[in-house]
Each structure stands twice: as structure tokens, then as C-alpha cells.
Amino acid sequence: MTPAKVTVPELMQGIRNIPDFPKPGIQFKDITPLLADPRLYAGSIELLTQNFKPGSVDAIVGIDARGFIFAAAAALKLQCGFIPVRKKGKLPFQTFEESYDLEYGSNTIAIHVDALKKGSRVLLIDDLLATGGTALAAANLMKHIGVEILEMNFVIELSFLEGRKRLSDFPVRSLVVY
Ligand code: AMP
């Protein structure tokens, strides 16, 4: 059964702003109320996958850790595989790695070398687009493999950080824009 469509204002009611978390100056977007509401959670998956039908996507790549919550459910909906991009040191097999700068310091993410086949049609899903550094690093990881990124999907976009500009090589879609 297809769940009823949720609206953007409804989704926004499931997103709580936590000032100064995890450090002063950051307005953290807490998605746990959205996840706790089965209608909003199912509705968000419906919207994230709305441009695709089962058979049109080979795999959904989710980004550690909150991206997994949406990417795994979306993979079940589109009847395709779920592939994790994880923080360095978490994946047990041989990996490709990509480092990128954060506001303070840097981060390294990894994907298993055999996670995707060359030419696979892939959706990338994360909970939130901020500066775009994480999604761009994930795209660079997949460049090693040679996949086709059909869309990059985010539940939330912080548009004032202009992450979309860094991702201009890819179709980017977000459900709630601040
Ligand atoms: P960025 O690489 O700057 O686009 O940051 C995106 C990643 O950082 C996502 O995986 C988010 O989960 C996390 N993130 C960045 N800023 C926030 C925020 N204000 N609230 C919640 N998560 C955030």
C-alpha cells in the first residue's frame, strides 16, 4: 500500500533545532521526532524515492550514520541493494578512502572496493546537506568505481551554506530547505 504523501510543513514539524550542539554556534537539525512518527518516516522515504521505480536503480549508497536510516529504507522500497559509506576504519574489507576538510580538521570516509559494479546506477542519500563536503567526497569515492550517480538526495538542506554549488555536477534534491 502506498502511504499518503506528507507535506513539507509536516516534515518540518518532525525536525527539531538544537542550538549549540555538538558545539557552540551549530544549529543541529534533530530528525529523531520525524523518525519516531511512522507517517513522517514512511512519507520521507516516499518522497526521497519518488523519481524512481524498482528496476531503475541498482543500489542506494547511504552515508554514515544518519544517512543509513533513510538509505536502507529507500533501498527496500526500490528493491535494490544498500551500500554503506562509512567513517574510516569501520569497514572490514579492502576500501577506497577519501579525505575532506571540515570546519575544524578533516574527515575520511571509505567504501568497500567491491561494493558496486562499474556502470551501476546509484542514488546517494544522506540526512542533511550542509557544505556539501561529505557528499562530494562520497561521489569521489564512487569515481574510483565508475558508477552513474542518478541523484543525490537529502532530507534537509541548509541552503545558506551553498553545498549545492559544490555538487553542481550532480542532480541534487532535498525535501526540506532552510
Ligand atoms: P557537509 O559535509 O558540510 O555537507 O555536512 C553534512 C554531514 O554533516 C551530514 O552527514 C550531516 O549528518 C552532518 N551535519 C552537518 N551539519 C549538520 C546540522 N546542522 N545538523 C545535523 N547534521 C549536520
Tab-separated table of C-alpha atoms and ligand atoms in Angstrom:
chain	number	residue	atom	x	y	z
A	1	MET	CA	0.000	0.000	0.000
A	2	THR	CA	1.319	3.487	-0.851
A	3	PRO	CA	1.368	5.738	2.214
A	4	ALA	CA	-0.334	9.149	1.949
A	5	LYS	CA	2.027	11.906	0.819
A	6	VAL	CA	3.355	14.056	3.605
A	7	THR	CA	3.840	17.772	3.055
A	8	VAL	CA	6.985	19.802	3.643
A	9	PRO	CA	5.414	21.675	6.612
A	10	GLU	CA	4.522	18.290	8.146
A	11	LEU	CA	8.093	17.056	7.712
A	12	MET	CA	9.349	20.278	9.280
A	13	GLN	CA	7.294	19.523	12.383
A	14	GLY	CA	9.402	16.379	12.794
A	15	ILE	CA	12.699	18.272	12.678
A	16	ARG	CA	13.857	19.870	15.917
A	17	ASN	CA	16.501	22.570	16.080
A	18	ILE	CA	19.046	22.096	18.862
A	19	PRO	CA	21.184	25.223	19.320
A	20	ASP	CA	24.878	24.863	20.125
A	21	PHE	CA	25.086	21.087	19.539
A	22	PRO	CA	27.589	19.454	19.302
A	23	LYS	CA	29.480	22.715	19.749
A	24	PRO	CA	28.715	26.405	20.180
A	25	GLY	CA	27.341	28.079	17.055
A	26	ILE	CA	25.983	24.907	15.401
A	27	GLN	CA	22.206	24.688	14.931
A	28	PHE	CA	21.805	20.906	14.921
A	29	LYS	CA	18.827	19.552	12.992
A	30	ASP	CA	17.493	16.668	15.065
A	31	ILE	CA	15.490	14.209	12.938
A	32	THR	CA	14.560	11.813	15.777
A	33	PRO	CA	10.968	13.172	16.098
A	34	LEU	CA	10.474	12.566	12.343
A	35	LEU	CA	11.781	9.005	12.679
A	36	ALA	CA	9.536	8.314	15.669
A	37	ASP	CA	6.438	9.225	13.620
A	38	PRO	CA	5.686	6.314	11.253
A	39	ARG	CA	3.736	8.535	8.861
A	40	LEU	CA	6.530	11.083	8.559
A	41	TYR	CA	9.245	8.436	8.296
A	42	ALA	CA	7.389	6.487	5.588
A	43	GLY	CA	6.439	9.753	3.873
A	44	SER	CA	10.053	10.900	3.764
A	45	ILE	CA	11.096	7.614	2.116
A	46	GLU	CA	8.253	8.007	-0.369
A	47	LEU	CA	9.486	11.493	-1.325
A	48	LEU	CA	13.164	10.537	-1.459
A	49	THR	CA	12.427	7.735	-3.922
A	50	GLN	CA	9.624	9.385	-5.914
A	51	ASN	CA	11.569	9.751	-9.180
A	52	PHE	CA	12.405	6.053	-9.399
A	53	LYS	CA	10.740	2.666	-9.772
A	54	PRO	CA	12.083	-0.751	-8.767
A	55	GLY	CA	14.478	-1.866	-11.502
A	56	SER	CA	15.671	1.660	-12.383
A	57	VAL	CA	18.258	1.853	-9.593
A	58	ASP	CA	20.964	-0.736	-8.900
A	59	ALA	CA	21.998	0.471	-5.449
A	60	ILE	CA	21.445	3.141	-2.851
A	61	VAL	CA	24.546	4.470	-1.159
A	62	GLY	CA	23.945	5.780	2.362
A	63	ILE	CA	26.321	7.942	4.363
A	64	ASP	CA	27.366	7.074	7.935
A	65	ALA	CA	25.409	7.343	10.176
A	66	ARG	CA	22.048	9.121	9.896
A	67	GLY	CA	22.077	8.654	6.108
A	68	PHE	CA	21.781	4.880	6.723
A	69	ILE	CA	18.355	5.311	8.329
A	70	PHE	CA	16.883	6.763	5.143
A	71	ALA	CA	19.037	4.952	2.569
A	72	ALA	CA	18.315	1.458	3.906
A	73	ALA	CA	14.544	2.017	3.948
A	74	ALA	CA	14.716	3.555	0.457
A	75	ALA	CA	16.651	0.513	-0.808
A	76	LEU	CA	13.899	-1.804	0.448
A	77	LYS	CA	11.298	0.355	-1.276
A	78	LEU	CA	13.167	0.350	-4.611
A	79	GLN	CA	14.129	-3.324	-4.191
A	80	CYS	CA	17.802	-2.617	-4.691
A	81	GLY	CA	20.964	-3.051	-2.653
A	82	PHE	CA	22.096	-0.820	0.195
A	83	ILE	CA	25.760	0.192	0.227
A	84	PRO	CA	27.297	1.906	3.271
A	85	VAL	CA	29.856	4.699	3.031
A	86	ARG	CA	31.454	4.671	6.472
A	87	LYS	CA	33.931	6.613	8.504
A	88	LYS	CA	37.493	5.359	8.007
A	89	GLY	CA	38.382	2.231	9.970
A	90	LYS	CA	34.868	0.794	10.248
A	91	LEU	CA	34.633	-1.336	7.100
A	92	PRO	CA	36.322	-4.723	7.463
A	93	PHE	CA	37.328	-5.486	3.842
A	94	GLN	CA	39.637	-3.580	1.456
A	95	THR	CA	38.450	0.000	0.910
A	96	PHE	CA	38.795	3.129	-1.196
A	97	GLU	CA	39.188	6.183	1.027
A	98	GLU	CA	38.607	9.893	0.534
A	99	SER	CA	39.532	12.718	2.910
A	100	TYR	CA	37.927	16.147	3.030
A	101	ASP	CA	38.152	19.263	5.154
A	102	LEU	CA	35.715	20.119	7.903
A	103	GLU	CA	35.374	23.498	9.602
A	104	TYR	CA	37.969	22.279	12.095
A	105	GLY	CA	40.213	19.410	10.983
A	106	SER	CA	39.335	16.770	8.420
A	107	ASN	CA	37.378	13.565	7.963
A	108	THR	CA	37.982	10.389	5.964
A	109	ILE	CA	35.231	8.182	4.556
A	110	ALA	CA	35.511	4.775	2.940
A	111	ILE	CA	33.675	2.294	0.725
A	112	HIS	CA	34.445	-1.378	0.085
A	113	VAL	CA	36.336	-1.774	-3.204
A	114	ASP	CA	33.823	-4.398	-4.373
A	115	ALA	CA	30.664	-2.658	-3.091
A	116	LEU	CA	29.459	-1.514	-6.516
A	117	LYS	CA	29.944	-2.712	-10.067
A	118	LYS	CA	31.296	-0.386	-12.728
A	119	GLY	CA	28.393	1.329	-14.512
A	120	SER	CA	25.883	0.791	-11.665
A	121	ARG	CA	23.031	3.286	-11.424
A	122	VAL	CA	23.228	4.707	-7.931
A	123	LEU	CA	21.267	7.038	-5.644
A	124	LEU	CA	23.183	8.735	-2.866
A	125	ILE	CA	21.205	9.512	0.288
A	126	ASP	CA	22.159	11.434	3.421
A	127	ASP	CA	20.092	13.108	6.117
A	128	LEU	CA	21.431	16.623	5.587
A	129	LEU	CA	23.307	18.744	3.051
A	130	ALA	CA	25.410	21.438	4.716
A	131	THR	CA	28.640	22.476	2.948
A	132	GLY	CA	28.453	19.510	0.548
A	133	GLY	CA	31.903	18.246	1.545
A	134	THR	CA	30.665	14.840	2.677
A	135	ALA	CA	28.530	14.195	-0.408
A	136	LEU	CA	31.315	15.362	-2.733
A	137	ALA	CA	33.800	13.048	-1.007
A	138	ALA	CA	31.305	10.179	-1.367
A	139	ALA	CA	30.958	10.982	-5.077
A	140	ASN	CA	34.756	10.980	-5.415
A	141	LEU	CA	34.867	7.554	-3.764
A	142	MET	CA	32.447	6.256	-6.358
A	143	LYS	CA	34.518	7.772	-9.161
A	144	HIS	CA	37.115	5.083	-8.367
A	145	ILE	CA	34.493	2.502	-9.289
A	146	GLY	CA	32.901	4.338	-12.236
A	147	VAL	CA	29.221	4.374	-11.265
A	148	GLU	CA	26.458	6.623	-12.581
A	149	ILE	CA	25.037	8.869	-9.840
A	150	LEU	CA	21.369	9.320	-10.764
A	151	GLU	CA	20.550	11.683	-7.898
A	152	MET	CA	21.866	12.926	-4.588
A	153	ASN	CA	19.008	13.086	-2.099
A	154	PHE	CA	18.842	14.787	1.268
A	155	VAL	CA	16.050	15.091	3.773
A	156	ILE	CA	17.320	18.542	4.844
A	157	GLU	CA	19.337	21.207	3.033
A	158	LEU	CA	20.945	24.181	4.780
A	159	SER	CA	20.860	26.350	1.656
A	160	PHE	CA	22.798	29.268	3.214
A	161	LEU	CA	25.897	27.030	3.284
A	162	GLU	CA	25.653	26.662	-0.515
A	163	GLY	CA	26.548	22.958	-0.578
A	164	ARG	CA	24.536	22.600	-3.773
A	165	LYS	CA	27.134	24.714	-5.638
A	166	ARG	CA	29.841	22.169	-4.813
A	167	LEU	CA	27.612	19.407	-6.119
A	168	SER	CA	26.805	21.137	-9.403
A	169	ASP	CA	27.941	18.066	-11.395
A	170	PHE	CA	25.047	16.065	-9.945
A	171	PRO	CA	21.260	16.267	-9.753
A	172	VAL	CA	20.586	17.293	-6.130
A	173	ARG	CA	17.180	17.059	-4.441
A	174	SER	CA	16.265	17.886	-0.865
A	175	LEU	CA	12.920	17.637	0.905
A	176	VAL	CA	13.143	20.460	3.467
A	177	VAL	CA	15.202	23.567	2.758
A	178	TYR	CA	16.244	26.025	5.491
B	1	AMP	P1	28.563	18.701	4.954
B	1	AMP	O1	29.651	17.765	4.589
B	1	AMP	O2	29.072	20.018	5.460
B	1	AMP	O3	27.536	18.867	3.856
B	1	AMP	O4	27.819	18.071	6.205
B	1	AMP	C1	26.891	17.056	6.046
B	1	AMP	C2	27.017	15.991	7.097
B	1	AMP	O5	27.196	16.533	8.395
B	1	AMP	C3	25.755	15.170	7.136
B	1	AMP	O6	26.134	13.789	7.163
B	1	AMP	C4	25.025	15.594	8.383
B	1	AMP	O7	24.555	14.485	9.093
B	1	AMP	C5	26.044	16.373	9.219
B	1	AMP	N1	25.605	17.733	9.580
B	1	AMP	C6	26.195	18.897	9.202
B	1	AMP	N2	25.584	19.960	9.727
B	1	AMP	C7	24.541	19.482	10.452
B	1	AMP	C8	23.490	20.102	11.229
B	1	AMP	N3	23.386	21.428	11.370
B	1	AMP	N4	22.588	19.289	11.833
B	1	AMP	C9	22.675	17.950	11.696
B	1	AMP	N5	23.639	17.312	10.983
B	1	AMP	C10	24.558	18.054	10.356
